[in-house]
Short mmCIF file of C-alpha atoms in Angstrom, two decimals:
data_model
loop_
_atom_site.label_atom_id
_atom_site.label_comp_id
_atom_site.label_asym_id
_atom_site.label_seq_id
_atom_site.Cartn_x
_atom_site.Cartn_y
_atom_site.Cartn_z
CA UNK A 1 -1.22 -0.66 1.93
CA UNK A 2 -4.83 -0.83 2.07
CA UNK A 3 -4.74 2.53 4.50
CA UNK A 4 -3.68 4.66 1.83
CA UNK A 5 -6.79 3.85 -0.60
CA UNK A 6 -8.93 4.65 2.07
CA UNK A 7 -11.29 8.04 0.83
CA UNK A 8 -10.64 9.56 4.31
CA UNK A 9 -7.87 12.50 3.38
CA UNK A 10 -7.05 12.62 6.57
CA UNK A 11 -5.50 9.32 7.11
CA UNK A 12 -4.20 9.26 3.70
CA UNK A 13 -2.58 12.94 4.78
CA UNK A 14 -1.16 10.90 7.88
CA UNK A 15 0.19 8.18 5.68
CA UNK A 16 1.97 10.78 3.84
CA UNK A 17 3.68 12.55 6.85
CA UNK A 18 4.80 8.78 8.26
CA UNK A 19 6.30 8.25 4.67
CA UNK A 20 8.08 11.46 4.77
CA UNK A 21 9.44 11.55 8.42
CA UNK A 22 10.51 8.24 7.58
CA UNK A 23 12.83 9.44 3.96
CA UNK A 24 14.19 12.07 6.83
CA UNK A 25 16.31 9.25 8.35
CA UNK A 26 17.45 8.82 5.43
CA UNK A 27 18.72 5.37 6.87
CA UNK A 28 19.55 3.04 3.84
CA UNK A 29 17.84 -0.25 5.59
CA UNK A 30 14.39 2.19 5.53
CA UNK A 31 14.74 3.44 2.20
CA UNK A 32 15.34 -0.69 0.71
CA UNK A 33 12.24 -1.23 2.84
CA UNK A 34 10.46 1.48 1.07
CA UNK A 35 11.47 0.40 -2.60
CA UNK A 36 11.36 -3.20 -2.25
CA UNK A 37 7.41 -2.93 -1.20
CA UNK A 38 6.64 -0.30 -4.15
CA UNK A 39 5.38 2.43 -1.33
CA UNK A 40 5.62 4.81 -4.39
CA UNK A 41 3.41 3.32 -6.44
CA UNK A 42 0.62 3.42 -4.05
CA UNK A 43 1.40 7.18 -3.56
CA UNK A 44 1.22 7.85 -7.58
CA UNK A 45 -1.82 6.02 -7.32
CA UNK A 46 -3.46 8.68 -4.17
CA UNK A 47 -1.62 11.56 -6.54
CA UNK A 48 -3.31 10.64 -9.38
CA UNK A 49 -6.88 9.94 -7.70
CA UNK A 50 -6.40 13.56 -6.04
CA UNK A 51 -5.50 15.20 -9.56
CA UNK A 52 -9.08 17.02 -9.61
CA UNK A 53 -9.06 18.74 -6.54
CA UNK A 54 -6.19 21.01 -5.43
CA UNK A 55 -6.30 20.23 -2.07
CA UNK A 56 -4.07 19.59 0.74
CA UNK A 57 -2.95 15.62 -0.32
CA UNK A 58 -1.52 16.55 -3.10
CA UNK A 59 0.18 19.66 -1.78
CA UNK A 60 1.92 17.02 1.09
CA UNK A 61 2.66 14.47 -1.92
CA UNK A 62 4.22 17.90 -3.41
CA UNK A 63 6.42 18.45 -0.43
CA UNK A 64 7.50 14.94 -0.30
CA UNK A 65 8.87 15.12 -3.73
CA UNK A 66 10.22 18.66 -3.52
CA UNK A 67 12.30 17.09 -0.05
CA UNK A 68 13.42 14.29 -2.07
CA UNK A 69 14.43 16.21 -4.66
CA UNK A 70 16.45 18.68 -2.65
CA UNK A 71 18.05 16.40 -0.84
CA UNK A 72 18.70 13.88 -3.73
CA UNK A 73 18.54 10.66 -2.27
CA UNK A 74 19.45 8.85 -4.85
CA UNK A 75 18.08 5.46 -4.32
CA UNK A 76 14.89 7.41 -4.09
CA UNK A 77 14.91 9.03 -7.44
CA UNK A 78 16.32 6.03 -9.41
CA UNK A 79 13.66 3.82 -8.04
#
């Protein structure tokens, strides 16, 4: 997902907000989608280039993980 390297924080921010509108569904065809490409991987990798700066990219990475986590989708988490 060469989108999500891109330095622009807006369209990584945009990236984010498709990812999590998509975990919404919560449909399981999605989620195997999700885990067999490693989409999660690529986000740990814009987390962990965004560790510096508090900013708003890692605040929507936040929220991601705070939905996933209240919702406990567990195919999700054990990936």
């Amino acid at each position: 997902m060469k989108v999500i390297e891109s330095d622009s924080k807006i369209l990584q921010l945009q990236v984010i907000k498709f990812l999590k509108s998509v975990l919404l569904n919560n449909d399981e065809n999605l989620l195997k989608i999700i885990i067999n490409n490693d989409m999660f991987a690529k986000i740990f990798q814009v987390f962990e280039n965004n560790t510096k700066n508090d900013n708003m990219v890692i605040s929507s990475i936040m929220d991601m993980f705070e939905y996933l986590k209240k919702q406990n989708i567990k195919k999700i988490i054990n990936y």
